[in-house]
Structures are given as C-alpha cells and as structure tokens.
Amino acid sequence: MITISSDVIRGYNDTIILYLLLDKPSYGYEISRMIRQLSDGKYVIKETTLYSAFTRMEKNGYIISFSRSAENGKRRTYYSITDAGREYYREKCEEWNLTKEVIEHFISLSGTRALPDSGAR
Amino acid sequence: MITISSDVIRGYNDTIILYLLLDKPSYGYEISRMIRQLSDGKYVIKETTLYSAFTRMEKNGYIISFSRSAENGKRRTYYSITDAGREYYREKCEEWNLTKEVIEHFISLSGTRALPDSGAR
DNA sequence: CAGATATACTACGACAGACGTTGTAACGAC
DNA sequence: GTCGTTACAACGTCTGTCGTAGTATATCTG
C-alpha cells in the first residue's frame, strides 16, 4: 500500500495547518484529527511535527496562541491565524499550483510508458 | 514573483532525475539543463543538490555510473537507470498522485475564499 | 476502585536532504 | 591571458521531520 512519505508533504504541513485555521481557531489534537479525516486517513501528521510547526509559525507571526479551558475544564492551547498567516497561506497556494505544474512535467502517468523521442542524439 | 521553494520539491528531485534517465543515460550538466528547459525556467536545480542526489541514488542502486569521454575528449560521469530505479520511479509516480489528492483538500483555489461551513461549533 | 484508553501536550536528540561556499580543471572565445 | 561555460567534488550548515519518552487530566471498562 502506498503511503505518503514525509519528504513529499514537507513544506506543506504549515499550509495544511493554516488552512484548518482559516475560519476559526483550533488546537493541536483537533487539527490532527481533521487532517486525518479530510485526507480519508491517507495522511496522519505526527504529533511532534504538528507541535513544532505551531512553535515555528507563531515565531514567524503566522499564528497566535491563547489558552482556554474546554467545557470539561481542561486547558488547551488554541491557535488563530493572523493576517500574515493568511497572506502566507495565499502565497503557498499559488506556489503549490506552480509546483504541481512543474512536477507533472516529470511524472509519466503509467510510470513506465515509453517516452516520446526526446530529440537527443 | 513566486518561485518554487526547495522544501516543496524535496522528495521529488530524485524522481525528476530518474525521469530524465528513463530513455537514455545522461550526466549532471545535461540533466541540470533539461530540468530548467522542461520546467520553462521555473525550477533550476542546485548543483550540490543534483550531485548529492546522484551519490545517494547510486548507493541505493537506482542508477549506475560510468565514465566516458565526450567528443572533445573531456571526461564525464554518466548515469543510467537500473531496474530498481525504474521501479522506484514508478512508485514515486503513484505516490505523487496520492499526495496531490491529499494536499488539494487543503488548498483553496483563490487562497482566501470563504470556507463552506465546517460544521464545527 | 484499578487500569486502560483518549486527550493534550512538551522536551530532547537524531537524521536526511537541500544548499552555500569554495576549489579544481579543461575548453573555446576574444 | 583571462573570461565564460562546462563538469564536477568536498565540506559544513541549516531546517523540518520524526523517534522516543515523559507528564497530566478525563473518560470508559470491568
């Protein structure tokens, strides 16, 4: 079974997290679950990756944290996206479209299809 | 101007290089130029990245190197893809399709579009 | 009530891939 | 003769991911 390797998604974890903060603040565990759900279980972010992304993005000003008690009284660290975060997200979306375009020049659909003559030689 | 960040393409440099070796052996400088051409200048691989990819992939058995003199007498290190390399390439192509699918769940086309109600709250 | 499971993190260190910098060497152009 | 292009190799740094472990509370199970 093919799974997503971390090196591939690397550089998009931040984007994914920001997407999930676009409409409302959220916290680690919820974001983790949402990623799993929205990807149909195809991508499960590692906890350490997630929390280190939070730290990094707060340092960069893309999100801000605040502590709030949940209904049951447990403390949680919530994060909400900043304007800079929205801007960064927007840029990453554009970058993604470009990247996709570029990589698809080097992906053959079947994976083994004979190449059209490259013109070399 | 939007450019491709290395973290995005990370994990696909090997795939890109293997693609360019599918039909014939090649060498560093040529591959570098082909990447630039095929991506319309949108992606220019760094030399160190390229040559370290060669070393890594040869160690992994995806490519084999041989030295040959060019017409002008200059020595070049050529690389050709192995069966294991073709197999690896094929897997990466499948993985790419999956990754693309997953990431696009988290990319909104406009980058700022209002989200459909997430159902939360 | 004990123990398992889910929630909600934090800390620490390792690792791999990308990259900056530098150096080398051969060739043709001017 | 030196400048630009070709064609690499070596070395060290940085960043993001991840393995491992630990802490603490809440809820569920028997």
PDB file of C-alpha atoms (C1' of nucleotides) in Angstrom:
ATOM      1  CA  MET A   1       0.000   0.000   0.000  1.00  0.00           C
ATOM      2  CA  ILE A   2       1.334   3.390  -0.995  1.00  0.00           C
ATOM      3  CA  THR A   3       1.564   5.919   1.781  1.00  0.00           C
ATOM      4  CA  ILE A   4       2.682   9.495   1.784  1.00  0.00           C
ATOM      5  CA  SER A   5       6.282   9.946   2.699  1.00  0.00           C
ATOM      6  CA  SER A   6       7.115  12.865   4.912  1.00  0.00           C
ATOM      7  CA  ASP A   7       9.601  14.330   2.486  1.00  0.00           C
ATOM      8  CA  VAL A   8       6.863  14.864  -0.006  1.00  0.00           C
ATOM      9  CA  ILE A   9       4.500  16.706   2.242  1.00  0.00           C
ATOM     10  CA  ARG A  10       7.370  18.558   3.860  1.00  0.00           C
ATOM     11  CA  GLY A  11       6.886  22.188   3.200  1.00  0.00           C
ATOM     12  CA  TYR A  12       3.120  21.791   3.120  1.00  0.00           C
ATOM     13  CA  ASN A  13       2.420  20.897   6.695  1.00  0.00           C
ATOM     14  CA  ASP A  14       2.345  24.563   7.585  1.00  0.00           C
ATOM     15  CA  THR A  15      -0.038  25.250   4.741  1.00  0.00           C
ATOM     16  CA  ILE A  16      -2.331  22.414   5.763  1.00  0.00           C
ATOM     17  CA  ILE A  17      -2.459  23.651   9.333  1.00  0.00           C
ATOM     18  CA  LEU A  18      -3.138  27.217   8.271  1.00  0.00           C
ATOM     19  CA  TYR A  19      -5.972  26.034   6.067  1.00  0.00           C
ATOM     20  CA  LEU A  20      -7.627  24.472   9.082  1.00  0.00           C
ATOM     21  CA  LEU A  21      -7.328  27.740  10.983  1.00  0.00           C
ATOM     22  CA  LEU A  22      -8.780  29.918   8.231  1.00  0.00           C
ATOM     23  CA  ASP A  23     -12.294  30.075   9.591  1.00  0.00           C
ATOM     24  CA  LYS A  24     -11.808  29.517  13.306  1.00  0.00           C
ATOM     25  CA  PRO A  25      -9.125  28.980  15.950  1.00  0.00           C
ATOM     26  CA  SER A  26      -8.282  25.407  16.800  1.00  0.00           C
ATOM     27  CA  TYR A  27      -5.821  23.349  18.775  1.00  0.00           C
ATOM     28  CA  GLY A  28      -3.386  20.508  18.215  1.00  0.00           C
ATOM     29  CA  TYR A  29      -5.478  17.499  18.755  1.00  0.00           C
ATOM     30  CA  GLU A  30      -8.413  18.766  16.740  1.00  0.00           C
ATOM     31  CA  ILE A  31      -6.212  19.752  13.824  1.00  0.00           C
ATOM     32  CA  SER A  32      -4.577  16.360  13.893  1.00  0.00           C
ATOM     33  CA  ARG A  33      -7.979  14.675  13.669  1.00  0.00           C
ATOM     34  CA  MET A  34      -9.180  16.993  10.940  1.00  0.00           C
ATOM     35  CA  ILE A  35      -6.160  16.238   8.804  1.00  0.00           C
ATOM     36  CA  ARG A  36      -6.782  12.547   9.149  1.00  0.00           C
ATOM     37  CA  GLN A  37     -10.458  12.928   8.341  1.00  0.00           C
ATOM     38  CA  LEU A  38     -10.109  15.300   5.418  1.00  0.00           C
ATOM     39  CA  SER A  39      -7.440  13.130   3.856  1.00  0.00           C
ATOM     40  CA  ASP A  40      -9.521   9.994   4.375  1.00  0.00           C
ATOM     41  CA  GLY A  41      -6.847   8.571   6.626  1.00  0.00           C
ATOM     42  CA  LYS A  42      -4.233   8.915   3.898  1.00  0.00           C
ATOM     43  CA  TYR A  43      -2.201  11.368   5.885  1.00  0.00           C
ATOM     44  CA  VAL A  44      -1.730  11.309   9.618  1.00  0.00           C
ATOM     45  CA  ILE A  45       0.523  14.068  10.864  1.00  0.00           C
ATOM     46  CA  LYS A  46       2.969  13.145  13.604  1.00  0.00           C
ATOM     47  CA  GLU A  47       2.414  14.924  16.889  1.00  0.00           C
ATOM     48  CA  THR A  48       5.938  16.263  17.097  1.00  0.00           C
ATOM     49  CA  THR A  49       5.708  17.590  13.564  1.00  0.00           C
ATOM     50  CA  LEU A  50       2.460  19.342  14.387  1.00  0.00           C
ATOM     51  CA  TYR A  51       3.553  20.983  17.601  1.00  0.00           C
ATOM     52  CA  SER A  52       6.886  22.069  16.201  1.00  0.00           C
ATOM     53  CA  ALA A  53       5.004  23.620  13.308  1.00  0.00           C
ATOM     54  CA  PHE A  54       2.929  25.588  15.805  1.00  0.00           C
ATOM     55  CA  THR A  55       6.023  26.896  17.523  1.00  0.00           C
ATOM     56  CA  ARG A  56       7.678  27.822  14.263  1.00  0.00           C
ATOM     57  CA  MET A  57       4.617  29.526  12.845  1.00  0.00           C
ATOM     58  CA  GLU A  58       3.960  31.516  15.970  1.00  0.00           C
ATOM     59  CA  LYS A  59       7.574  32.679  15.897  1.00  0.00           C
ATOM     60  CA  ASN A  60       7.038  33.724  12.285  1.00  0.00           C
ATOM     61  CA  GLY A  61       3.870  35.592  13.174  1.00  0.00           C
ATOM     62  CA  TYR A  62       1.514  33.412  11.158  1.00  0.00           C
ATOM     63  CA  ILE A  63      -0.500  32.295  14.146  1.00  0.00           C
ATOM     64  CA  ILE A  64      -1.036  33.405  17.735  1.00  0.00           C
ATOM     65  CA  SER A  65      -1.760  31.177  20.678  1.00  0.00           C
ATOM     66  CA  PHE A  66      -4.050  31.617  23.625  1.00  0.00           C
ATOM     67  CA  SER A  67      -5.027  29.291  26.398  1.00  0.00           C
ATOM     68  CA  ARG A  68      -8.637  28.473  27.047  1.00  0.00           C
ATOM     69  CA  SER A  69     -10.455  25.894  29.123  1.00  0.00           C
ATOM     70  CA  ALA A  70     -12.604  23.378  27.341  1.00  0.00           C
ATOM     71  CA  GLU A  71     -16.121  22.564  28.595  1.00  0.00           C
ATOM     72  CA  ASN A  72     -14.679  19.874  30.854  1.00  0.00           C
ATOM     73  CA  GLY A  73     -12.245  22.277  32.439  1.00  0.00           C
ATOM     74  CA  LYS A  74      -9.152  21.016  30.645  1.00  0.00           C
ATOM     75  CA  ARG A  75      -6.699  23.612  29.480  1.00  0.00           C
ATOM     76  CA  ARG A  76      -5.971  23.811  25.826  1.00  0.00           C
ATOM     77  CA  THR A  77      -3.691  25.915  23.706  1.00  0.00           C
ATOM     78  CA  TYR A  78      -5.657  27.354  20.836  1.00  0.00           C
ATOM     79  CA  TYR A  79      -4.158  28.969  17.790  1.00  0.00           C
ATOM     80  CA  SER A  80      -5.662  31.509  15.471  1.00  0.00           C
ATOM     81  CA  ILE A  81      -4.345  32.672  12.165  1.00  0.00           C
ATOM     82  CA  THR A  82      -3.049  36.202  11.703  1.00  0.00           C
ATOM     83  CA  ASP A  83      -3.201  38.408   8.639  1.00  0.00           C
ATOM     84  CA  ALA A  84       0.396  37.498   7.906  1.00  0.00           C
ATOM     85  CA  GLY A  85      -0.635  33.867   8.161  1.00  0.00           C
ATOM     86  CA  ARG A  86      -3.433  34.351   5.656  1.00  0.00           C
ATOM     87  CA  GLU A  87      -1.041  36.067   3.321  1.00  0.00           C
ATOM     88  CA  TYR A  88       1.495  33.271   3.695  1.00  0.00           C
ATOM     89  CA  TYR A  89      -1.216  30.710   3.076  1.00  0.00           C
ATOM     90  CA  ARG A  90      -2.266  32.513  -0.084  1.00  0.00           C
ATOM     91  CA  GLU A  91       1.312  32.514  -1.361  1.00  0.00           C
ATOM     92  CA  LYS A  92       1.727  28.835  -0.618  1.00  0.00           C
ATOM     93  CA  CYS A  93      -1.418  28.073  -2.583  1.00  0.00           C
ATOM     94  CA  GLU A  94      -0.004  29.875  -5.584  1.00  0.00           C
ATOM     95  CA  GLU A  95       3.312  28.148  -5.107  1.00  0.00           C
ATOM     96  CA  TRP A  96       1.530  24.828  -4.962  1.00  0.00           C
ATOM     97  CA  ASN A  97      -0.091  25.386  -8.333  1.00  0.00           C
ATOM     98  CA  LEU A  98       3.280  26.206  -9.821  1.00  0.00           C
ATOM     99  CA  THR A  99       4.970  23.251  -8.186  1.00  0.00           C
ATOM    100  CA  LYS A 100       2.276  20.899  -9.366  1.00  0.00           C
ATOM    101  CA  GLU A 101       2.694  22.138 -12.893  1.00  0.00           C
ATOM    102  CA  VAL A 102       6.451  21.696 -12.763  1.00  0.00           C
ATOM    103  CA  ILE A 103       6.482  18.242 -11.209  1.00  0.00           C
ATOM    104  CA  GLU A 104       3.907  16.939 -13.631  1.00  0.00           C
ATOM    105  CA  HIS A 105       6.368  17.538 -16.444  1.00  0.00           C
ATOM    106  CA  PHE A 106       8.404  14.755 -14.890  1.00  0.00           C
ATOM    107  CA  ILE A 107       5.699  12.307 -13.962  1.00  0.00           C
ATOM    108  CA  SER A 108       4.507   9.833 -16.520  1.00  0.00           C
ATOM    109  CA  LEU A 109       1.060   8.582 -15.721  1.00  0.00           C
ATOM    110  CA  SER A 110       1.731   4.917 -16.144  1.00  0.00           C
ATOM    111  CA  GLY A 111       5.172   5.228 -14.652  1.00  0.00           C
ATOM    112  CA  THR A 112       6.694   3.103 -17.395  1.00  0.00           C
ATOM    113  CA  ARG A 113       5.242   4.422 -20.619  1.00  0.00           C
ATOM    114  CA  ALA A 114       7.675   4.729 -23.497  1.00  0.00           C
ATOM    115  CA  LEU A 115       8.815   8.295 -23.819  1.00  0.00           C
ATOM    116  CA  PRO A 116       8.210  10.302 -26.937  1.00  0.00           C
ATOM    117  CA  ASP A 117      11.582  10.668 -28.602  1.00  0.00           C
ATOM    118  CA  SER A 118      13.429  13.261 -26.614  1.00  0.00           C
ATOM    119  CA  GLY A 119      15.101  14.626 -29.690  1.00  0.00           C
ATOM    120  CA  ALA A 120      18.531  13.999 -28.275  1.00  0.00           C
ATOM    121  CA  ARG A 121      21.195  12.254 -30.317  1.00  0.00           C
TER     122      ARG A 121
ATOM    123  CA  MET B   1       7.386  36.586  -8.288  1.00  0.00           C
ATOM    124  CA  ILE B   2       6.519  33.150  -6.966  1.00  0.00           C
ATOM    125  CA  THR B   3       9.306  30.621  -7.073  1.00  0.00           C
ATOM    126  CA  ILE B   4       9.461  27.029  -6.023  1.00  0.00           C
ATOM    127  CA  SER B   5      10.833  26.534  -2.562  1.00  0.00           C
ATOM    128  CA  SER B   6      13.186  23.649  -2.037  1.00  0.00           C
ATOM    129  CA  ASP B   7      11.148  22.080   0.710  1.00  0.00           C
ATOM    130  CA  VAL B   8       8.317  21.566  -1.666  1.00  0.00           C
ATOM    131  CA  ILE B   9      10.264  19.816  -4.322  1.00  0.00           C
ATOM    132  CA  ARG B  10      12.269  17.932  -1.727  1.00  0.00           C
ATOM    133  CA  GLY B  11      11.490  14.315  -2.126  1.00  0.00           C
ATOM    134  CA  TYR B  12      10.910  14.787  -5.832  1.00  0.00           C
ATOM    135  CA  ASN B  13      14.360  15.705  -7.009  1.00  0.00           C
ATOM    136  CA  ASP B  14      15.238  12.041  -7.246  1.00  0.00           C
ATOM    137  CA  THR B  15      12.082  11.351  -9.210  1.00  0.00           C
ATOM    138  CA  ILE B  16      12.770  14.188 -11.618  1.00  0.00           C
ATOM    139  CA  ILE B  17      16.292  12.970 -12.232  1.00  0.00           C
ATOM    140  CA  LEU B  18      15.166   9.400 -12.775  1.00  0.00           C
ATOM    141  CA  TYR B  19      12.585  10.589 -15.271  1.00  0.00           C
ATOM    142  CA  LEU B  20      15.343  12.158 -17.329  1.00  0.00           C
ATOM    143  CA  LEU B  21      17.273   8.911 -17.300  1.00  0.00           C
ATOM    144  CA  LEU B  22      14.349   6.724 -18.371  1.00  0.00           C
ATOM    145  CA  ASP B  23      15.220   6.584 -22.047  1.00  0.00           C
ATOM    146  CA  LYS B  24      18.969   7.135 -22.081  1.00  0.00           C
ATOM    147  CA  PRO B  25      21.938   7.676 -19.777  1.00  0.00           C
ATOM    148  CA  SER B  26      22.893  11.234 -19.063  1.00  0.00           C
ATOM    149  CA  TYR B  27      25.202  13.325 -16.885  1.00  0.00           C
ATOM    150  CA  GLY B  28      24.949  16.142 -14.399  1.00  0.00           C
ATOM    151  CA  TYR B  29      25.192  19.188 -16.524  1.00  0.00           C
ATOM    152  CA  GLU B  30      22.821  17.911 -19.160  1.00  0.00           C
ATOM    153  CA  ILE B  31      20.235  16.907 -16.587  1.00  0.00           C
ATOM    154  CA  SER B  32      20.501  20.284 -14.973  1.00  0.00           C
ATOM    155  CA  ARG B  33      19.826  21.982 -18.289  1.00  0.00           C
ATOM    156  CA  MET B  34      16.949  19.647 -19.129  1.00  0.00           C
ATOM    157  CA  ILE B  35      15.241  20.390 -15.826  1.00  0.00           C
ATOM    158  CA  ARG B  36      15.469  24.077 -16.476  1.00  0.00           C
ATOM    159  CA  GLN B  37      14.172  23.700 -20.023  1.00  0.00           C
ATOM    160  CA  LEU B  38      11.331  21.315 -19.268  1.00  0.00           C
ATOM    161  CA  SER B  39      10.124  23.476 -16.390  1.00  0.00           C
ATOM    162  CA  ASP B  40      10.335  26.620 -18.538  1.00  0.00           C
ATOM    163  CA  GLY B  41      12.936  28.029 -16.185  1.00  0.00           C
ATOM    164  CA  LYS B  42      10.621  27.682 -13.216  1.00  0.00           C
ATOM    165  CA  TYR B  43      12.871  25.225 -11.497  1.00  0.00           C
ATOM    166  CA  VAL B  44      16.644  25.325 -11.558  1.00  0.00           C
ATOM    167  CA  ILE B  45      18.206  22.562  -9.511  1.00  0.00           C
ATOM    168  CA  LYS B  46      21.263  23.492  -7.475  1.00  0.00           C
ATOM    169  CA  GLU B  47      24.461  21.728  -8.442  1.00  0.00           C
ATOM    170  CA  THR B  48      25.121  20.369  -4.990  1.00  0.00           C
ATOM    171  CA  THR B  49      21.601  19.053  -4.761  1.00  0.00           C
ATOM    172  CA  LEU B  50      21.982  17.306  -8.080  1.00  0.00           C
ATOM    173  CA  TYR B  51      25.321  15.691  -7.424  1.00  0.00           C
ATOM    174  CA  SER B  52      24.397  14.604  -3.953  1.00  0.00           C
ATOM    175  CA  ALA B  53      21.275  13.032  -5.411  1.00  0.00           C
ATOM    176  CA  PHE B  54      23.473  11.077  -7.830  1.00  0.00           C
ATOM    177  CA  THR B  55      25.617   9.755  -4.996  1.00  0.00           C
ATOM    178  CA  ARG B  56      22.614   8.833  -2.894  1.00  0.00           C
ATOM    179  CA  MET B  57      20.798   7.117  -5.727  1.00  0.00           C
ATOM    180  CA  GLU B  58      23.809   5.159  -6.815  1.00  0.00           C
ATOM    181  CA  LYS B  59      24.226   3.983  -3.231  1.00  0.00           C
ATOM    182  CA  ASN B  60      20.583   2.909  -3.283  1.00  0.00           C
ATOM    183  CA  GLY B  61      21.048   1.049  -6.534  1.00  0.00           C
ATOM    184  CA  TYR B  62      18.700   3.214  -8.582  1.00  0.00           C
ATOM    185  CA  ILE B  63      21.372   4.366 -11.001  1.00  0.00           C
ATOM    186  CA  ILE B  64      24.860   3.267 -12.025  1.00  0.00           C
ATOM    187  CA  SER B  65      27.657   5.496 -13.122  1.00  0.00           C
ATOM    188  CA  PHE B  66      30.276   5.086 -15.799  1.00  0.00           C
ATOM    189  CA  SER B  67      32.901   7.403 -17.122  1.00  0.00           C
ATOM    190  CA  ARG B  68      33.038   8.251 -20.778  1.00  0.00           C
ATOM    191  CA  SER B  69      34.839  10.834 -22.869  1.00  0.00           C
ATOM    192  CA  ALA B  70      32.770  13.371 -24.726  1.00  0.00           C
ATOM    193  CA  GLU B  71      33.575  14.235 -28.374  1.00  0.00           C
ATOM    194  CA  ASN B  72      36.014  16.893 -27.242  1.00  0.00           C
ATOM    195  CA  GLY B  73      37.896  14.459 -25.066  1.00  0.00           C
ATOM    196  CA  LYS B  74      36.558  15.713 -21.775  1.00  0.00           C
ATOM    197  CA  ARG B  75      35.720  13.124 -19.173  1.00  0.00           C
ATOM    198  CA  ARG B  76      32.162  12.933 -17.964  1.00  0.00           C
ATOM    199  CA  THR B  77      30.384  10.790 -15.432  1.00  0.00           C
ATOM    200  CA  TYR B  78      27.286   9.324 -16.998  1.00  0.00           C
ATOM    201  CA  TYR B  79      24.468   7.697 -15.108  1.00  0.00           C
ATOM    202  CA  SER B  80      21.978   5.134 -16.282  1.00  0.00           C
ATOM    203  CA  ILE B  81      18.862   3.970 -14.538  1.00  0.00           C
ATOM    204  CA  THR B  82      18.603   0.429 -13.170  1.00  0.00           C
ATOM    205  CA  ASP B  83      15.548  -1.795 -12.903  1.00  0.00           C
ATOM    206  CA  ALA B  84      15.325  -0.890  -9.236  1.00  0.00           C
ATOM    207  CA  GLY B  85      15.427   2.739 -10.275  1.00  0.00           C
ATOM    208  CA  ARG B  86      12.557   2.256 -12.711  1.00  0.00           C
ATOM    209  CA  GLU B  87      10.572   0.533 -10.015  1.00  0.00           C
ATOM    210  CA  TYR B  88      11.303   3.322  -7.572  1.00  0.00           C
ATOM    211  CA  TYR B  89      10.288   5.887 -10.147  1.00  0.00           C
ATOM    212  CA  ARG B  90       7.011   4.076 -10.735  1.00  0.00           C
ATOM    213  CA  GLU B  91       6.251   4.067  -7.013  1.00  0.00           C
ATOM    214  CA  LYS B  92       7.037   7.735  -6.709  1.00  0.00           C
ATOM    215  CA  CYS B  93       4.630   8.491  -9.553  1.00  0.00           C
ATOM    216  CA  GLU B  94       1.859   6.691  -7.717  1.00  0.00           C
ATOM    217  CA  GLU B  95       2.800   8.419  -4.514  1.00  0.00           C
ATOM    218  CA  TRP B  96       2.674  11.733  -6.296  1.00  0.00           C
ATOM    219  CA  ASN B  97      -0.885  11.177  -7.408  1.00  0.00           C
ATOM    220  CA  LEU B  98      -1.891  10.367  -3.864  1.00  0.00           C
ATOM    221  CA  THR B  99      -0.038  13.326  -2.429  1.00  0.00           C
ATOM    222  CA  LYS B 100      -1.573  15.668  -4.916  1.00  0.00           C
ATOM    223  CA  GLU B 101      -5.018  14.435  -3.999  1.00  0.00           C
ATOM    224  CA  VAL B 102      -4.354  14.883  -0.297  1.00  0.00           C
ATOM    225  CA  ILE B 103      -2.791  18.328  -0.492  1.00  0.00           C
ATOM    226  CA  GLU B 104      -5.563  19.644  -2.698  1.00  0.00           C
ATOM    227  CA  HIS B 105      -8.003  19.051   0.106  1.00  0.00           C
ATOM    228  CA  PHE B 106      -6.202  21.835   1.902  1.00  0.00           C
ATOM    229  CA  ILE B 107      -5.653  24.281  -0.904  1.00  0.00           C
ATOM    230  CA  SER B 108      -8.356  26.730  -1.740  1.00  0.00           C
ATOM    231  CA  LEU B 109      -8.062  27.962  -5.278  1.00  0.00           C
ATOM    232  CA  SER B 110      -8.383  31.638  -4.573  1.00  0.00           C
ATOM    233  CA  GLY B 111      -6.427  31.333  -1.377  1.00  0.00           C
ATOM    234  CA  THR B 112      -8.921  33.450   0.504  1.00  0.00           C
ATOM    235  CA  ARG B 113     -12.303  32.106  -0.476  1.00  0.00           C
ATOM    236  CA  ALA B 114     -14.800  31.791   2.344  1.00  0.00           C
ATOM    237  CA  LEU B 115     -14.953  28.254   3.567  1.00  0.00           C
ATOM    238  CA  PRO B 116     -18.109  26.236   3.398  1.00  0.00           C
ATOM    239  CA  ASP B 117     -19.330  25.904   6.952  1.00  0.00           C
ATOM    240  CA  SER B 118     -17.124  23.329   8.576  1.00  0.00           C
ATOM    241  CA  GLY B 119     -19.962  22.052  10.714  1.00  0.00           C
ATOM    242  CA  ALA B 120     -17.983  22.670  13.851  1.00  0.00           C
ATOM    243  CA  ARG B 121     -19.403  24.574  16.775  1.00  0.00           C
TER     244      ARG B 121
ATOM    245  C1'  DC C   1     -11.505   1.455  42.631  1.00  0.00           C
ATOM    246  C1'  DA C   2      -7.840  -0.089  39.191  1.00  0.00           C
ATOM    247  C1'  DG C   3      -6.346   0.031  34.791  1.00  0.00           C
ATOM    248  C1'  DA C   4      -6.871   1.063  30.007  1.00  0.00           C
ATOM    249  C1'  DT C   5      -7.680   4.458  26.546  1.00  0.00           C
ATOM    250  C1'  DA C   6      -8.156   9.106  24.678  1.00  0.00           C
ATOM    251  C1'  DT C   7      -6.880  13.744  25.139  1.00  0.00           C
ATOM    252  C1'  DA C   8      -3.297  17.404  25.114  1.00  0.00           C
ATOM    253  C1'  DC C   9       0.689  18.492  25.111  1.00  0.00           C
ATOM    254  C1'  DT C  10       6.480  19.245  25.980  1.00  0.00           C
ATOM    255  C1'  DA C  11      11.457  18.104  25.639  1.00  0.00           C
ATOM    256  C1'  DC C  12      15.432  16.120  23.513  1.00  0.00           C
ATOM    257  C1'  DG C  13      18.155  14.357  20.220  1.00  0.00           C
ATOM    258  C1'  DA C  14      18.956  12.195  15.568  1.00  0.00           C
ATOM    259  C1'  DC C  15      18.770  12.282  10.724  1.00  0.00           C
ATOM    260  C1'  DA C  16      18.344  13.315   5.846  1.00  0.00           C
ATOM    261  C1'  DG C  17      18.110  16.378   2.090  1.00  0.00           C
ATOM    262  C1'  DA C  18      18.989  20.906   0.351  1.00  0.00           C
ATOM    263  C1'  DC C  19      22.221  24.453  -0.106  1.00  0.00           C
ATOM    264  C1'  DG C  20      26.120  27.969   0.392  1.00  0.00           C
ATOM    265  C1'  DT C  21      30.757  28.212  -0.449  1.00  0.00           C
ATOM    266  C1'  DT C  22      34.936  27.005  -2.344  1.00  0.00           C
ATOM    267  C1'  DG C  23      38.056  24.705  -5.301  1.00  0.00           C
ATOM    268  C1'  DT C  24      39.613  22.307  -9.478  1.00  0.00           C
ATOM    269  C1'  DA C  25      40.267  21.556 -14.288  1.00  0.00           C
ATOM    270  C1'  DA C  26      39.635  21.572 -19.196  1.00  0.00           C
ATOM    271  C1'  DC C  27      37.966  24.013 -23.219  1.00  0.00           C
ATOM    272  C1'  DG C  28      36.801  27.758 -26.576  1.00  0.00           C
ATOM    273  C1'  DA C  29      36.216  32.799 -27.431  1.00  0.00           C
ATOM    274  C1'  DC C  30      38.186  37.288 -27.619  1.00  0.00           C
TER     275       DC C  30
ATOM    276  C1'  DG D   1      45.739  35.732 -20.668  1.00  0.00           C
ATOM    277  C1'  DT D   2      41.515  35.840 -18.696  1.00  0.00           C
ATOM    278  C1'  DC D   3      36.711  35.314 -19.119  1.00  0.00           C
ATOM    279  C1'  DG D   4      32.647  32.390 -19.542  1.00  0.00           C
ATOM    280  C1'  DT D   5      30.983  27.721 -19.925  1.00  0.00           C
ATOM    281  C1'  DT D   6      31.292  23.026 -18.871  1.00  0.00           C
ATOM    282  C1'  DA D   7      31.767  19.360 -15.344  1.00  0.00           C
ATOM    283  C1'  DC D   8      32.332  18.085 -11.273  1.00  0.00           C
ATOM    284  C1'  DA D   9      33.892  17.164  -5.712  1.00  0.00           C
ATOM    285  C1'  DA D  10      34.356  18.356  -0.739  1.00  0.00           C
ATOM    286  C1'  DC D  11      32.869  20.411   3.431  1.00  0.00           C
ATOM    287  C1'  DG D  12      29.979  22.211   6.607  1.00  0.00           C
ATOM    288  C1'  DT D  13      25.395  24.322   7.928  1.00  0.00           C
ATOM    289  C1'  DC D  14      20.513  24.573   8.394  1.00  0.00           C
ATOM    290  C1'  DT D  15      15.737  23.185   8.583  1.00  0.00           C
ATOM    291  C1'  DG D  16      11.893  20.231   9.072  1.00  0.00           C
ATOM    292  C1'  DT D  17      10.558  15.721  10.328  1.00  0.00           C
ATOM    293  C1'  DC D  18      10.419  12.071  13.457  1.00  0.00           C
ATOM    294  C1'  DG D  19      11.537   8.584  17.206  1.00  0.00           C
ATOM    295  C1'  DT D  20      11.348   8.237  21.923  1.00  0.00           C
ATOM    296  C1'  DA D  21       9.930   9.457  26.217  1.00  0.00           C
ATOM    297  C1'  DG D  22       7.560  11.769  29.710  1.00  0.00           C
ATOM    298  C1'  DT D  23       3.647  14.461  32.015  1.00  0.00           C
ATOM    299  C1'  DA D  24      -1.090  15.104  33.247  1.00  0.00           C
ATOM    300  C1'  DT D  25      -6.086  15.031  33.107  1.00  0.00           C
ATOM    301  C1'  DA D  26     -10.543  12.919  31.712  1.00  0.00           C
ATOM    302  C1'  DT D  27     -13.414   9.202  30.379  1.00  0.00           C
ATOM    303  C1'  DC D  28     -14.514   4.497  29.848  1.00  0.00           C
ATOM    304  C1'  DT D  29     -14.451  -0.662  31.386  1.00  0.00           C
ATOM    305  C1'  DG D  30     -14.783  -4.206  34.478  1.00  0.00           C
TER     306       DG D  30
END
